[in-house]
Coordinates of C-alpha atoms in Angstrom, one line a residue:
X1412 CA -2.7 -10.0 10.6
X1413 CA -0.3 -7.0 10.0
X1414 CA 2.5 -8.3 12.3
X1415 CA 1.6 -6.2 15.3
X1416 CA 0.8 -9.2 17.5
X1417 CA 3.0 -9.2 20.6
X1418 CA 5.4 -12.1 20.6
X1419 CA 5.5 -14.2 23.8
X1420 CA 8.4 -16.5 24.7
X1421 CA 7.8 -20.0 23.6
X1422 CA 6.9 -22.5 26.3
X1423 CA 9.1 -25.5 26.9
X1424 CA 6.5 -27.7 25.1
X1425 CA 6.6 -25.4 22.1
X1426 CA 10.3 -25.3 21.9
X1427 CA 12.0 -26.8 18.8
X1428 CA 13.9 -30.1 19.1
X1429 CA 17.4 -29.7 20.3
X1430 CA 19.8 -28.6 17.7
X1431 CA 23.4 -29.5 17.0
X1432 CA 26.0 -27.2 18.5
X1433 CA 26.8 -25.9 15.0
X1434 CA 23.2 -24.8 14.6
X1435 CA 23.1 -23.2 18.0
X1436 CA 26.2 -21.1 17.2
X1437 CA 24.7 -19.8 13.9
X1438 CA 23.3 -16.3 13.8
X1439 CA 19.5 -16.2 14.3
X1440 CA 18.8 -15.0 10.7
X1441 CA 17.1 -16.9 7.9
X1442 CA 19.9 -17.3 5.3
X1443 CA 19.5 -21.0 4.7
X1444 CA 18.3 -21.0 1.1
X1445 CA 21.3 -21.1 -1.1
X1446 CA 21.2 -19.1 -4.3
X1447 CA 21.2 -22.2 -6.5
X1448 CA 18.3 -23.7 -4.5
X1449 CA 15.6 -21.0 -5.2
X1450 CA 14.4 -23.1 -8.1
X1451 CA 14.2 -26.2 -5.8
X1452 CA 12.0 -25.2 -2.9
X1453 CA 9.6 -28.1 -3.4
X1454 CA 6.7 -26.0 -4.8
X1455 CA 4.7 -27.0 -7.9
X1456 CA 4.3 -24.7 -10.8
X1457 CA 1.1 -22.9 -9.5
X1458 CA 2.7 -22.4 -6.1
X1459 CA 5.6 -20.7 -7.8
X1460 CA 3.6 -18.5 -10.1
X1461 CA 0.7 -17.3 -8.1
X1462 CA 2.7 -15.3 -5.6
X1463 CA 4.3 -13.4 -8.5
X1464 CA 0.8 -12.8 -9.9
X1465 CA -0.7 -11.7 -6.6
X1466 CA 2.2 -9.3 -6.0
X1467 CA 2.4 -7.7 -9.4
X1468 CA -1.2 -7.7 -10.8
X1469 CA -2.3 -4.8 -8.6
X1470 CA -0.7 -2.5 -11.1
X1471 CA -3.8 -3.1 -13.3
X1472 CA -5.4 -0.5 -11.0
X1473 CA -2.7 2.0 -11.9
X1474 CA -3.5 1.7 -15.6
X1475 CA -7.3 1.7 -15.1
X1476 CA -7.5 4.5 -12.6
X1477 CA -5.1 6.8 -14.5
X1478 CA -6.6 6.1 -17.9
X1479 CA -10.3 6.1 -17.1
X1480 CA -10.0 9.7 -15.8
X1481 CA -9.4 11.0 -19.3
X1482 CA -12.8 9.8 -20.5
X1483 CA -14.4 10.8 -17.2
X1484 CA -12.9 14.3 -17.6
X1485 CA -14.4 14.5 -21.1
X1486 CA -17.8 13.5 -19.7
X1487 CA -17.6 16.1 -16.9
X1488 CA -16.8 18.8 -19.5
X1489 CA -20.0 17.9 -21.3
X1490 CA -22.1 17.8 -18.1
X1491 CA -20.9 20.9 -16.3
X1492 CA -19.5 23.0 -19.2
X1493 CA -17.5 26.1 -18.2
X1494 CA -18.0 25.3 -14.5
X1495 CA -15.6 22.4 -15.0
X1496 CA -13.5 23.5 -18.0
X1497 CA -12.7 26.9 -16.6
X1498 CA -11.8 25.6 -13.2
X1499 CA -8.6 24.2 -11.8
X1500 CA -10.4 20.9 -11.4
X1501 CA -9.9 19.9 -15.0
X1502 CA -6.2 19.7 -14.6
X1503 CA -6.2 18.5 -11.0
X1504 CA -8.5 15.5 -11.3
X1505 CA -6.2 14.1 -14.0
X1506 CA -2.9 14.9 -12.5
X1507 CA -3.4 14.7 -8.7
X1508 CA -3.4 10.9 -8.7
X1509 CA 0.3 11.1 -9.7
X1510 CA 1.1 13.2 -6.7
X1511 CA -0.6 10.7 -4.4
X1512 CA 1.2 7.9 -6.2
X1513 CA 4.6 9.5 -5.5
X1514 CA 3.7 9.9 -1.8
X1515 CA 2.6 6.3 -1.7
X1516 CA 5.7 5.0 -3.5
X1517 CA 8.1 6.7 -1.1
X1518 CA 6.1 5.6 2.0
X1519 CA 5.6 2.0 1.0
X1520 CA 9.1 1.8 -0.4
X1521 CA 10.4 2.3 3.1
X1522 CA 7.9 0.0 4.8
X1523 CA 8.4 -2.8 2.3
X1524 CA 12.1 -2.9 3.3
X1525 CA 11.8 -2.1 7.0
X1526 CA 8.5 -3.7 7.8
X1527 CA 7.1 -6.3 5.4
X1528 CA 6.5 -6.8 1.7
X1529 CA 3.2 -8.6 2.3
X1530 CA 1.8 -6.2 4.9
X1531 CA 2.7 -3.1 2.9
X1532 CA 0.8 -4.6 0.0
X1533 CA -2.3 -5.3 2.1
X1534 CA -2.4 -1.8 3.5
X1535 CA -1.9 -0.2 0.1
X1536 CA -4.7 -2.4 -1.4
X1537 CA -7.2 -1.4 1.3
X1538 CA -6.4 2.3 0.8
X1539 CA -6.9 1.9 -2.9
X1540 CA -10.3 0.2 -2.5
X1541 CA -11.7 2.7 0.0
X1542 CA -10.7 5.9 -1.8
X1543 CA -11.6 4.7 -5.3
X1544 CA -15.1 3.9 -4.0
X1545 CA -15.3 7.4 -2.4
X1546 CA -14.2 9.0 -5.6
X1547 CA -17.0 7.4 -7.4
X1548 CA -19.4 8.8 -4.9
X1549 CA -17.9 12.3 -4.7
X1550 CA -20.4 14.9 -3.4
X1551 CA -20.1 18.5 -2.6
X1552 CA -21.6 20.0 0.6
X1553 CA -25.1 21.2 -0.1
X1554 CA -24.9 19.8 -3.7
X1555 CA -22.1 22.3 -4.6
X1556 CA -20.6 21.5 -7.9
X1557 CA -17.2 23.0 -7.0
X1558 CA -17.3 21.1 -3.7
X1559 CA -17.8 17.9 -5.7
X1560 CA -14.8 18.7 -7.9
X1561 CA -12.8 19.3 -4.7
X1562 CA -13.9 16.0 -3.2
X1563 CA -13.1 14.1 -6.4
X1564 CA -9.7 15.7 -6.5
X1565 CA -9.0 14.8 -2.8
X1566 CA -10.2 11.2 -3.1
X1567 CA -8.1 10.6 -6.2
X1568 CA -5.0 11.9 -4.4
X1569 CA -5.6 9.4 -1.6
X1570 CA -6.3 6.6 -4.0
X1571 CA -3.0 7.5 -5.6
X1572 CA -1.3 6.7 -2.3
X1573 CA -2.7 3.2 -2.5
X1574 CA -1.6 2.8 -6.1
X1575 CA 1.9 4.0 -5.0
X1576 CA 2.2 1.1 -2.7
X1577 CA 1.8 -1.4 -5.6
X1578 CA 5.1 -0.3 -7.1
X1579 CA 7.8 -0.8 -4.4
X1580 CA 5.9 -3.5 -2.4
X1581 CA 4.2 -5.4 -5.3
X1582 CA 6.7 -5.2 -8.1
X1583 CA 9.7 -5.8 -5.9
X1584 CA 8.0 -8.8 -4.3
X1585 CA 7.0 -10.0 -7.8
X1586 CA 10.6 -9.8 -9.0
X1587 CA 11.9 -11.7 -5.9
X1588 CA 9.2 -14.3 -6.4
X1589 CA 10.3 -14.9 -10.0
X1590 CA 13.6 -16.2 -8.6
X1591 CA 11.8 -19.5 -8.0
X1592 CA 10.7 -19.8 -11.6
X1593 CA 12.5 -21.5 -14.4
X1594 CA 15.6 -19.7 -15.7
X1595 CA 14.9 -18.2 -19.1
X1596 CA 11.3 -17.3 -18.3
X1597 CA 11.8 -14.9 -15.3
X1598 CA 11.7 -11.6 -17.1
X1599 CA 8.7 -12.8 -19.1
X1600 CA 6.7 -13.6 -15.9
X1601 CA 7.6 -10.4 -14.2
X1602 CA 6.5 -8.4 -17.2
X1603 CA 3.3 -10.3 -17.6
X1604 CA 2.3 -9.7 -14.0
X1605 CA 3.4 -6.0 -13.9
X1606 CA 3.5 -3.9 -17.1
X1607 CA 1.0 -6.1 -19.0
X1608 CA -1.4 -5.6 -16.1
X1609 CA -0.9 -1.8 -16.4
X1610 CA -1.6 -2.0 -20.1
X1611 CA -4.7 -4.1 -19.7
X1612 CA -5.8 -1.5 -17.1
X1613 CA -5.3 1.2 -19.8
X1614 CA -7.4 -0.8 -22.3
X1615 CA -10.3 -1.6 -19.9
X1616 CA -10.1 2.0 -18.6
X1617 CA -10.8 3.2 -22.1
X1618 CA -13.4 0.5 -22.9
X1619 CA -15.6 0.8 -19.8
X1620 CA -16.5 4.5 -20.4
X1621 CA -17.3 3.7 -24.0
X1622 CA -19.6 0.8 -23.0
X1623 CA -21.3 2.8 -20.3
X1624 CA -22.0 5.7 -22.7
X1625 CA -23.5 3.2 -25.1
X1626 CA -25.7 1.8 -22.3
X1627 CA -26.5 5.0 -20.5
X1628 CA -26.5 7.3 -23.6
X1629 CA -25.4 10.9 -23.5
X1630 CA -28.4 11.8 -21.5
X1631 CA -27.2 10.0 -18.4
X1632 CA -23.5 10.8 -18.3
X1633 CA -23.7 11.5 -14.5
X1634 CA -24.3 7.8 -14.0
X1635 CA -21.7 6.8 -16.6
X1636 CA -18.8 8.7 -15.1
X1637 CA -19.5 7.5 -11.5
X1638 CA -19.8 3.9 -12.5
X1639 CA -16.6 4.2 -14.6
X1640 CA -14.7 5.2 -11.5
X1641 CA -16.5 2.8 -9.2
X1642 CA -15.7 -0.3 -11.2
X1643 CA -12.1 0.4 -10.3
X1644 CA -12.6 -1.2 -6.9
X1645 CA -13.3 -4.7 -8.3
X1646 CA -9.8 -5.8 -9.3
X1647 CA -8.1 -4.8 -6.0
X1648 CA -10.9 -6.4 -4.0
X1649 CA -10.2 -9.7 -5.8
X1650 CA -6.4 -9.3 -5.3
X1651 CA -6.9 -8.5 -1.6
X1652 CA -8.3 -12.1 -1.0
X1653 CA -5.2 -13.6 -2.7
X1654 CA -2.8 -11.4 -0.9
X1655 CA -3.9 -12.6 2.5
X1656 CA -2.4 -15.9 1.5
X1657 CA 1.0 -14.5 0.5
X1658 CA 4.3 -15.1 2.3
X1659 CA 7.4 -13.1 2.3
X1660 CA 9.7 -13.9 -0.7
X1661 CA 12.6 -16.2 -0.1
X1662 CA 15.1 -13.5 -1.2
X1663 CA 13.6 -11.1 1.3
X1664 CA 14.0 -13.6 4.1
X1665 CA 17.7 -14.1 3.3
X1666 CA 18.8 -10.6 2.5
X1667 CA 16.5 -8.2 4.4
X1668 CA 17.8 -5.2 6.3
X1669 CA 14.7 -5.0 8.4
X1670 CA 16.5 -5.5 11.7
X1671 CA 19.5 -3.4 11.2
X1672 CA 20.3 0.2 10.5
X1673 CA 20.7 0.6 6.7
X1674 CA 24.1 2.0 5.8
X1675 CA 22.6 4.6 3.4
X1676 CA 26.0 6.3 2.7
X1677 CA 27.4 3.0 1.4
X1678 CA 24.2 2.4 -0.5
X1679 CA 24.4 5.8 -2.3
X1680 CA 28.1 5.3 -3.1
X1681 CA 27.4 1.9 -4.6
X1682 CA 24.0 2.5 -6.4
X1683 CA 23.8 6.3 -6.8
X1684 CA 24.7 6.6 -10.4
X1685 CA 22.7 3.6 -11.5
X1686 CA 19.6 4.9 -9.6
X1687 CA 20.0 8.2 -11.4
X1688 CA 20.0 6.6 -14.8
X1689 CA 17.1 4.3 -14.1
X1690 CA 15.1 7.3 -12.7
X1691 CA 15.9 9.5 -15.7
X1692 CA 14.7 6.9 -18.2
X1693 CA 11.5 6.3 -16.2
X1694 CA 10.8 10.0 -16.0
X1695 CA 11.1 10.5 -19.7
X1696 CA 9.0 7.4 -20.4
X1697 CA 6.1 8.4 -18.1
X1698 CA 6.3 12.0 -19.3
X1699 CA 5.2 10.9 -22.7
X1700 CA 3.1 7.7 -22.1
X1701 CA 0.7 9.0 -19.4
X1702 CA 0.3 12.3 -21.1
X1703 CA -0.6 10.7 -24.4
X1704 CA -2.8 8.2 -22.7
X1705 CA -4.8 10.8 -20.8
X1706 CA -5.2 13.2 -23.7
X1707 CA -5.8 10.6 -26.4
X1708 CA -9.6 11.3 -26.2
X1709 CA -8.8 15.0 -26.6
X1710 CA -6.6 14.3 -29.6
X1711 CA -9.4 12.3 -31.3
X1712 CA -12.0 14.9 -30.4
X1713 CA -9.9 17.5 -32.2
X1714 CA -9.8 15.3 -35.3
X1715 CA -13.5 14.7 -35.3
X1716 CA -14.6 18.1 -34.0
X1717 CA -16.8 19.0 -31.1
X1718 CA -19.9 17.6 -32.7
X1719 CA -18.7 14.0 -32.8
X1720 CA -20.7 11.7 -30.5
X1721 CA -18.9 10.4 -27.4
X1722 CA -19.3 6.8 -28.5
X1723 CA -17.2 7.6 -31.6
X1724 CA -14.4 9.3 -29.7
X1725 CA -14.4 6.7 -26.9
X1726 CA -14.5 3.9 -29.3
X1727 CA -11.4 5.0 -31.2
X1728 CA -9.7 5.7 -27.9
X1729 CA -10.3 2.0 -27.0
X1730 CA -8.8 0.9 -30.3
X1731 CA -5.7 3.0 -29.8
X1732 CA -5.2 1.7 -26.3
X1733 CA -5.5 -1.9 -27.6
X1734 CA -2.2 -1.3 -29.3
X1735 CA -0.5 -1.4 -25.9
X1736 CA -1.2 -5.1 -25.7
X1737 CA 0.8 -6.6 -28.6
X1738 CA 3.8 -4.4 -27.7
X1739 CA 3.9 -5.5 -24.0
X1740 CA 3.1 -9.1 -24.8
X1741 CA 5.8 -9.5 -27.5
X1742 CA 8.1 -7.4 -25.3
X1743 CA 7.9 -9.9 -22.4
X1744 CA 9.4 -12.6 -24.7
X1745 CA 11.8 -10.2 -26.3
X1746 CA 13.2 -9.2 -22.9
X1747 CA 14.1 -12.8 -22.1
X1748 CA 15.6 -13.2 -25.6
X1749 CA 17.9 -10.2 -25.8
X1750 CA 18.0 -9.0 -22.2
X1751 CA 16.2 -6.0 -20.6
X1752 CA 18.9 -3.5 -21.5
X1753 CA 18.9 -4.1 -25.2
X1754 CA 15.1 -4.6 -25.3
X1755 CA 14.7 -1.2 -23.7
X1756 CA 17.1 0.6 -25.9
X1757 CA 15.9 -0.8 -29.2
X1758 CA 12.3 -0.4 -28.4
X1759 CA 12.6 3.2 -27.4
X1760 CA 14.7 4.0 -30.4
X1761 CA 12.1 2.6 -32.7
X1762 CA 9.4 4.5 -30.9
X1763 CA 11.4 7.8 -31.5
X1764 CA 11.5 7.1 -35.2
X1765 CA 7.8 6.5 -35.4
X1766 CA 7.2 9.6 -33.3
X1767 CA 9.1 11.8 -35.7
X1768 CA 7.3 10.3 -38.7
X1769 CA 4.0 10.8 -37.1
X1770 CA 4.7 14.4 -36.3
X1771 CA 5.8 15.0 -39.9
X1772 CA 2.7 13.4 -41.4
X1773 CA 0.2 14.7 -38.9
X1774 CA -1.5 17.2 -41.3
X1775 CA -2.5 14.2 -43.5
X1776 CA -3.2 11.7 -40.7
X1777 CA -5.4 14.2 -38.8
X1778 CA -8.0 14.3 -41.5
X1779 CA -11.2 12.6 -40.3
X1780 CA -11.2 10.4 -43.4
X1781 CA -7.8 9.1 -42.3
X1782 CA -8.6 8.4 -38.7
X1783 CA -8.0 4.7 -39.1
X1784 CA -4.5 5.4 -40.4
X1785 CA -4.0 7.8 -37.5
X1786 CA -5.1 5.2 -35.0
X1787 CA -2.8 2.6 -36.4
X1788 CA 0.3 4.8 -36.5
X1789 CA -0.4 6.2 -33.1
X1790 CA -1.0 2.7 -31.8
X1791 CA 2.4 1.5 -33.2
X1792 CA 4.0 4.5 -31.4
X1793 CA 2.4 3.4 -28.1
X1794 CA 3.2 -0.3 -28.8
X1795 CA 6.9 0.3 -29.3
X1796 CA 7.0 2.2 -26.1
X1797 CA 5.6 -0.8 -24.3
X1798 CA 8.0 -3.2 -26.0
X1799 CA 10.9 -1.1 -24.9
X1800 CA 10.8 1.0 -21.7
X1801 CA 7.2 0.0 -20.7
X1802 CA 8.1 -3.6 -20.2
X1803 CA 11.7 -3.2 -19.1
X1804 CA 12.1 -0.1 -16.9
X1805 CA 10.3 -1.7 -13.9
X1806 CA 12.3 -4.9 -14.5
X1807 CA 15.5 -2.9 -14.5
X1808 CA 14.6 -1.0 -11.4
X1809 CA 13.7 -4.2 -9.5
X1810 CA 16.7 -6.2 -10.4
X1811 CA 19.6 -3.8 -10.4
X1812 CA 19.7 -3.3 -6.6
X1813 CA 20.3 -5.6 -3.6
X1814 CA 17.3 -7.0 -1.7
X1815 CA 17.9 -5.1 1.5
X1816 CA 17.2 -1.7 -0.1
X1817 CA 15.3 -2.8 -3.2
X1818 CA 12.0 -1.4 -2.1
X1819 CA 13.4 2.1 -1.5
X1820 CA 15.6 2.0 -4.7
X1821 CA 12.6 1.0 -6.8
X1822 CA 10.4 3.6 -5.0
X1823 CA 12.7 6.5 -5.8
X1824 CA 13.0 5.4 -9.5
X1825 CA 9.2 4.8 -9.8
X1826 CA 8.4 8.1 -8.0
X1827 CA 10.7 10.0 -10.4
X1828 CA 8.7 8.4 -13.2
X1829 CA 5.4 9.4 -11.8
X1830 CA 6.8 13.0 -11.3
X1831 CA 7.4 12.8 -15.0
X1832 CA 3.8 11.8 -15.6
X1833 CA 2.6 14.5 -13.3
X1834 CA 4.7 17.1 -15.1
X1835 CA 3.7 15.8 -18.5
X1836 CA 0.0 16.1 -17.8
X1837 CA 0.5 19.8 -16.9
X1838 CA 3.0 20.6 -19.6
X1839 CA 1.2 18.7 -22.4
X1840 CA -1.5 21.4 -23.0
X1841 CA 1.2 24.1 -23.0
X1842 CA 3.3 22.2 -25.6
X1843 CA 0.1 22.0 -27.7
X1844 CA -0.6 25.7 -27.2
X1845 CA 2.9 26.6 -28.3
X1846 CA 2.0 25.3 -31.8
X1847 CA -1.0 27.6 -32.0
X1848 CA -4.6 26.8 -31.2
X1849 CA -6.3 24.7 -33.8
X1850 CA -3.2 24.2 -35.9
X1851 CA -1.4 21.1 -37.0
X1852 CA 1.6 22.2 -35.1
X1853 CA -0.3 22.0 -31.8
X1854 CA -0.4 18.2 -32.2
X1855 CA 3.0 17.9 -33.9
X1856 CA 5.0 19.5 -31.1
X1857 CA 4.2 16.8 -28.4
X1858 CA 5.4 14.1 -30.8
X1859 CA 8.6 16.0 -31.5
X1860 CA 9.3 16.4 -27.8
X1861 CA 8.5 12.8 -27.1
X1862 CA 10.7 11.6 -29.9
X1863 CA 13.6 13.6 -28.6
X1864 CA 13.1 12.1 -25.1
X1865 CA 13.0 8.6 -26.6
X1866 CA 16.3 9.1 -28.3
X1867 CA 17.9 10.3 -25.0
X1868 CA 16.5 7.3 -23.2
X1869 CA 17.9 4.9 -25.8
X1870 CA 21.4 6.4 -25.3
X1871 CA 21.2 6.2 -21.5
X1872 CA 19.9 2.6 -21.6
X1873 CA 22.6 1.4 -24.0
X1874 CA 25.6 3.0 -22.4
X1875 CA 24.7 3.5 -18.8
X1876 CA 22.7 0.4 -17.7
X1877 CA 24.2 -2.9 -16.6
X1878 CA 23.4 -6.2 -18.3
X1879 CA 20.6 -8.1 -16.5
X1880 CA 20.5 -11.8 -16.6
X1881 CA 18.1 -14.4 -15.3
X1882 CA 20.0 -14.7 -11.9
X1883 CA 20.8 -11.0 -11.5
X1884 CA 19.0 -10.7 -8.2
X1885 CA 21.1 -13.3 -6.5
X1886 CA 24.3 -12.1 -8.1
X1887 CA 23.5 -8.5 -7.1
X1888 CA 22.9 -9.6 -3.5
X1889 CA 26.2 -11.4 -3.5
X1890 CA 28.0 -8.4 -5.0
X1891 CA 26.5 -6.0 -2.5
X1892 CA 27.4 -8.3 0.3
X1893 CA 31.0 -8.3 -0.9
X1894 CA 31.1 -4.6 -1.1
X1895 CA 29.6 -4.2 2.4
X1896 CA 32.2 -6.6 3.8
X1897 CA 35.0 -4.6 2.2
X1898 CA 33.7 -1.5 3.9
X1899 CA 33.7 -3.2 7.3
X1900 CA 29.9 -3.8 7.6
X1901 CA 28.8 -7.0 9.3
X1902 CA 26.8 -8.9 6.6
X1903 CA 25.8 -11.6 9.1
X1904 CA 23.1 -9.2 10.2
X1905 CA 21.2 -9.6 6.8
X1906 CA 18.0 -11.6 6.8
X1907 CA 14.9 -11.9 8.9
X1908 CA 15.1 -13.2 12.4
X1909 CA 14.2 -16.9 12.5
X1910 CA 11.3 -16.3 15.0
X1911 CA 9.7 -13.7 12.7
X1912 CA 10.0 -15.5 9.4
X1913 CA 7.0 -17.1 7.9
X1914 CA 6.1 -20.4 6.4
X1915 CA 7.0 -20.8 2.8
X1916 CA 5.9 -24.3 2.1
X1917 CA 3.6 -25.8 -0.4
X1918 CA 1.4 -28.7 0.5
X1919 CA 1.3 -28.7 4.2
X1920 CA 1.4 -25.4 5.9
X1921 CA 3.3 -26.7 8.8
X1922 CA 2.2 -28.5 12.0
X1923 CA 2.9 -25.8 14.4
X1924 CA 4.4 -22.3 14.3
X1925 CA 6.0 -21.1 17.4
X1926 CA 7.6 -17.7 17.1
X1927 CA 9.6 -15.8 19.7
X1928 CA 11.8 -12.8 19.7
X1929 CA 13.6 -14.0 22.8
X1930 CA 15.1 -17.2 24.0
X1931 CA 13.5 -20.0 22.1
X1932 CA 11.8 -20.3 18.7
X1933 CA 10.3 -23.2 17.0
X1934 CA 8.8 -23.8 13.6
X1935 CA 7.6 -27.3 12.8
X1936 CA 7.6 -26.8 9.1
X1937 CA 5.7 -28.7 6.4
X1938 CA 7.0 -30.3 3.2
X1939 CA 8.8 -27.4 1.7
X1940 CA 9.6 -25.3 4.8
X1941 CA 13.0 -23.6 4.4
X1942 CA 13.2 -21.9 7.8
X1943 CA 16.1 -22.7 10.0
X1944 CA 15.0 -24.5 13.2
X1945 CA 17.2 -23.0 15.9
X1946 CA 17.1 -21.2 19.2
X1947 CA 17.1 -17.4 18.8
X1948 CA 20.1 -15.7 20.2
X1949 CA 20.6 -12.0 20.8
X1950 CA 21.1 -10.1 17.5
X1951 CA 24.8 -9.8 16.7

């Protein structure tokens, strides 16, 4: 299943039909799908779309797991009081997932390039399912409360590793799969299956605790917080079934560096500055977004006061999170219309303006009688963030690098973003505290900081990012090939070996799949197979 099966030489009966001399002389790599043929692989609309969906939609779990903990933390504070609020657990259970996510991103970024996009996704999904379930059932030895907090923290770290795999393996494979979709819609589909999924995760992560508190009431919060976490296993379990049917993306088959030593020095020379810019923008975006998302319940509780019922606080939290949706949905079309670079810059600039306005008007907006106005303005602030960097930063990271190192490039950028989120969740309370406890400034300062970071992001995006078109992936691969050739690197080594490539057809799956790492290899492909049928030779 995961590619560990030992490959045996094909028997004479299994061998492919004899090939012309020209085919026998060709390198044993899958490079047979021309760039202009990715839209013409013989697949129907559903066969083109569902791989992108199955690869990218796992990011729903990122939004859910990271947002639900804000409400869960509020419930734990009410249940355990000072035992929770005065312990390190209050910070750790919220922030530790980001640390695990960084570890997962870096690990699976490497495996997605050097092992398999599909198998990396399967492993990360299983990790996410197992440790999300364990987090919901956290228990301390002998019924110890502190032991339970420690277990919850540990399980959320490990669940974060699974979430981390969704970024380099899932988003990168999603971006590559969109190459088979109609030009003019590719950015839209990528965004719908990645950032829109994260944002729906944020919304559902806010709504589920609200619904459970309504059902369980405040007298049974122990059940409510555990069920809130436990429901996080449902989406990845559904996706796991779909992902078993996935194949490696066509671009990965053609341009993979799986079987060669990656020339990292050349990669850094070519992509170093671009990676720095993408990473910096992602850091600043996540610093603000995840911090505000996690602490939105706290912000609302401060407006209403400690006596407000949880249903009121959680209900308004859900309303605020719903504002993510129009921003990310409109942003998916906006990105195709003006391009990711300008969509990102204009969206984040507008967000900065709203952030400064909100900070200035906070004393008025923070009055309980104006909570609806607060929710709307705060929601617009979040929505613009999704229209700009939320929708486009992952798109930029996945399409501004060559396929052979795309997983690691994306992983570094995404990990930097999660470090920003990790830092933000720790720094956010101190920024509030700097304004003075219980004062308007304590809420104004975070918006001033966020607005300044948004302005800087807009400048970086506008002046330091390249333009990204509908066919940027194939053009980037061609450009990187040219660069490698100019440096004396043998580009004929790019691509998967024919014997290890997988069926990519729609309709028939192929009559027989013979694979070999040695002398002979045969693949009798179905209707849309694009695998070169040739004898394997020794790797050049």
